[in-house]
XYZ file of C-alpha atoms in Angstrom:
135
model
C -22.825 -10.531 15.051
C -20.919 -8.589 12.401
C -18.258 -10.171 10.273
C -15.984 -8.897 7.572
C -12.441 -8.506 6.380
C -10.406 -6.354 8.753
C -6.815 -6.728 7.501
C -5.388 -7.375 4.049
C -1.633 -7.807 3.943
C 1.022 -6.988 1.421
C 4.644 -8.055 1.448
C 7.312 -5.416 1.918
C 11.104 -5.716 1.869
C 11.633 -3.442 4.876
C 8.887 -2.659 7.372
C 10.426 0.600 8.593
C 10.775 1.842 5.009
C 7.183 0.794 4.239
C 5.924 2.446 7.414
C 7.576 5.749 6.479
C 6.085 5.559 2.968
C 2.526 4.764 4.024
C 2.442 7.193 6.947
C 4.629 10.086 5.803
C 3.804 10.068 2.084
C 0.319 8.561 1.763
C -1.049 9.874 5.065
C -2.061 6.546 6.596
C -1.887 6.085 10.381
C -0.381 3.242 12.414
C -2.912 0.922 13.995
C -0.694 -1.921 15.240
C 3.052 -2.312 15.571
C 3.746 -5.386 17.670
C 6.879 -7.506 17.803
C 7.458 -11.061 18.912
C 11.155 -11.772 18.475
C 11.992 -11.199 14.808
C 8.320 -11.248 13.803
C 6.513 -7.906 13.490
C 2.765 -7.380 13.041
C 2.465 -3.939 11.448
C -0.795 -2.478 10.164
C -1.757 0.948 8.886
C -5.087 2.495 8.036
C -6.345 5.147 5.655
C -7.713 7.996 7.808
C -11.167 7.724 6.212
C -11.547 3.935 6.572
C -11.810 3.060 10.228
C -12.710 -0.612 9.732
C -10.025 -1.664 7.284
C -6.279 -2.131 7.871
C -3.424 -2.722 5.458
C -0.830 -5.135 6.850
C 2.794 -4.416 5.974
C 4.426 -7.824 6.363
C 7.948 -8.989 5.661
C 8.210 -12.477 4.191
C 10.103 -14.802 6.514
C 9.782 -16.914 9.637
C 7.528 -18.153 11.084
C 5.401 -18.150 7.909
C 8.093 -18.742 5.254
C 11.414 -20.477 4.921
C 14.354 -18.480 3.517
C 13.857 -19.622 -0.115
C 10.153 -18.779 -0.089
C 10.818 -15.391 1.534
C 13.383 -14.567 -1.178
C 11.017 -15.649 -3.951
C 8.202 -13.511 -2.546
C 10.441 -10.450 -2.205
C 11.605 -10.927 -5.795
C 8.036 -11.121 -7.087
C 7.009 -7.986 -5.189
C 10.073 -6.060 -6.424
C 9.141 -6.941 -10.029
C 5.643 -5.551 -9.527
C 4.119 -9.010 -10.031
C 1.612 -8.785 -7.206
C -1.942 -7.545 -7.906
C -2.312 -3.789 -7.782
C -4.031 -2.068 -4.874
C -6.555 0.680 -5.546
C -6.733 4.064 -3.832
C -9.852 6.150 -4.500
C -9.351 9.930 -4.448
C -11.537 12.990 -5.105
C -9.132 14.549 -7.620
C -6.548 12.279 -9.241
C -4.472 15.042 -10.792
C -4.247 17.103 -7.592
C -3.528 13.986 -5.519
C -0.776 12.866 -7.881
C 0.838 16.329 -7.679
C 0.688 16.239 -3.876
C 2.172 12.731 -3.738
C 4.910 13.590 -6.251
C 5.853 16.565 -4.086
C 6.105 14.129 -1.160
C 8.510 11.942 -3.150
C 6.190 9.240 -4.518
C 7.407 7.902 -7.867
C 4.654 7.391 -10.415
C 4.627 4.648 -13.033
C 1.739 6.261 -14.918
C 0.710 9.898 -15.115
C -2.987 10.701 -14.646
C -4.983 9.736 -17.713
C -8.676 9.999 -18.556
C -10.351 6.708 -19.405
C -13.462 4.707 -18.615
C -15.240 7.866 -17.465
C -12.718 8.793 -14.786
C -9.053 9.653 -14.267
C -6.429 7.221 -12.969
C -2.708 7.147 -12.285
C -0.222 4.508 -11.111
C 2.569 4.420 -8.542
C 4.579 1.855 -6.604
C 5.651 1.666 -2.988
C 9.356 1.265 -2.143
C 9.002 -2.544 -2.166
C 7.444 -2.641 -5.644
C 3.766 -3.035 -4.763
C 1.700 -1.398 -7.482
C -1.085 1.068 -6.773
C -3.795 2.457 -9.035
C -5.091 5.801 -7.896
C -8.576 6.335 -9.325
C -10.698 9.455 -9.182
C -14.087 8.749 -7.649
C -16.874 9.114 -10.174
C -19.105 12.075 -9.538
């Protein structure tokens, strides 16, 4: 029997906006988009990682009351959540491609620690580090 982590979720302010960002700008694909009343289970996947999904979840019922949902959205918008990491072959070329697609960077590519990295945020405020894979 195999076991492992299949889905890791992040909070987003608007699932349609997040879906457009992750699919149209980052090139992820939709794996699940299921609704049950106001609740929506939405996951996307990087095209080269078939066993891992990123959940794009909106804080709110049935998991959170209104005050908690507002607090979570505020924390995400401030960039207070831990950064996610995207590994790429060429950080500079990838950042140029993503900028051309409309992604706003918080940090231009910089060489350090034996590689190159850059930073960007999704429309909700979730921070990303894009790191060039070491050769």
